[in-house]
Amino acid sequence: MRSGLRLREDRVRQLAHDEALSRIERIIILVFIGGIAAVDLVGFFVSPNAEPLATILSVATTATFVLYLWWPWTATTLLAVLFGLSFITGTQFTVVFAAAVAVGLVMRIGRTALMLSYVVLFLVAVVIIAYTDGGATVNVGIYLIIAIVSGGIGFALRFGSARGHHLEEQLALQAEQEREAVLAERRWIAGELHDSIAHHLTVVALHVQMLDDAEMSQQSQDAIGAAARKAMADLRFVIELATDDGPRSAGVQTGDLAEAIEEARGEFEDAGHSVRCDGDPRDERLPRVAEIIFARIVRESATNVLKYAGQGEISIRLDVDDDAAELSVSSPLSSEPRRALSSSRTGLNRMAERVLGASGEFSAAEVDGRWRVSARLPIV
């Protein structure tokens, strides 16, 4: 329904401006005009009774069709002038016939103003012939029929071209939508891999640097093994989601806040931090959506803490009331980069996107000499 309405609107807009002919249409018209002009010239040289002025006027009338390809208003004006001169040579019927055929060109390429002007001029020319030649009644009817048929063909070609352009736009839009869908798919996979794998790889990289410490070597090996197993499990999970044709919402929306906090606590303690946890992650007032988002924030914050935090206490605080739930992860700043690990700020950006997408508030900044990540979500 909407597509049909849009197509009709496009047709109305097309009548408001000039329309260009396609290359094939131009070639056909030029070949046709060249053939008629050649016939006129051959007839002039072959026929002993040919009149030079009449031949010139006939060739000039044919040439106006060429002008319609680029300057339709000029061509219409010239055709009107040639019609007036045709009474001198007695070739007014030839000019009117050409004008009747030209109706198709005007309807194909002209704007509304040109169409109306041309129709008025053509009817005036027909009336003039009818009144100046009493026996031209039948001829006038023939010219009107030719004009109607030619104009109908012109309209059909014009609206066919409009439909073709509309289909091309639809195909281009569909191709763009498919491209955006592919890009969205890639961004989704990249984001899920980052959220699922980056944290475990950070733990591995952290403990690899502790393998030379005799006291920490065994503990680090255990942590590396556990992180590698979790990374493989998460990787399989993402691959299954990426290759599943069904809805993703049920698969992606996973996360246990209590489990995420407990996992982060163990990793912080393994890295030599003391940890303080406040709040109940199993509070029944906490919506499932908030629990999922907070679990992701705890995991991503743990990644950043292991990379950049200085020595000291790590604080994880959860406050829940009847209106909102707020999670904050606070860690001491380090005067120097603690680990030689890269950062692209992808994690912070994704945390912010998740929170803001749920109509919440997010901040990540230095507060009182500590780095604090805070997220607040409404309870509805």
Coordinates of N, CA and C in Angstrom, one line a residue, residues 64 89 97-98 127 187 201 225 289 292 299 331:
T64 N 13.3 19.6 -35.7 CA 12.8 20.1 -34.4 C 12.8 18.9 -33.4
T89 N 4.0 27.7 -48.2 CA 4.3 26.6 -49.1 C 3.2 25.6 -49.2
F97 N 1.0 17.1 -38.9 CA 1.2 15.7 -38.6 C 2.5 15.5 -37.8
A98 N 3.5 16.3 -38.1 CA 4.7 16.2 -37.2 C 4.4 16.6 -35.8
V127 N -7.6 23.8 -35.0 CA -8.7 24.7 -35.3 C -8.5 25.6 -36.5
R187 N 29.5 -6.4 14.0 CA 29.7 -5.6 15.3 C 29.2 -6.5 16.4
L201 N 41.3 -13.5 28.6 CA 42.7 -13.3 28.1 C 43.5 -12.4 29.0
G225 N 44.8 -21.9 33.6 CA 44.0 -23.1 33.2 C 42.5 -22.8 33.3
V289 N 16.9 -7.7 33.7 CA 17.7 -6.9 32.8 C 18.8 -6.1 33.5
I292 N 21.6 -8.6 34.4 CA 22.4 -9.0 33.2 C 23.4 -7.9 32.9
R299 N 32.2 -7.8 35.0 CA 33.3 -8.5 34.3 C 34.2 -7.6 33.6
S331 N 38.5 1.3 42.3 CA 39.8 0.7 42.4 C 40.9 1.8 42.5

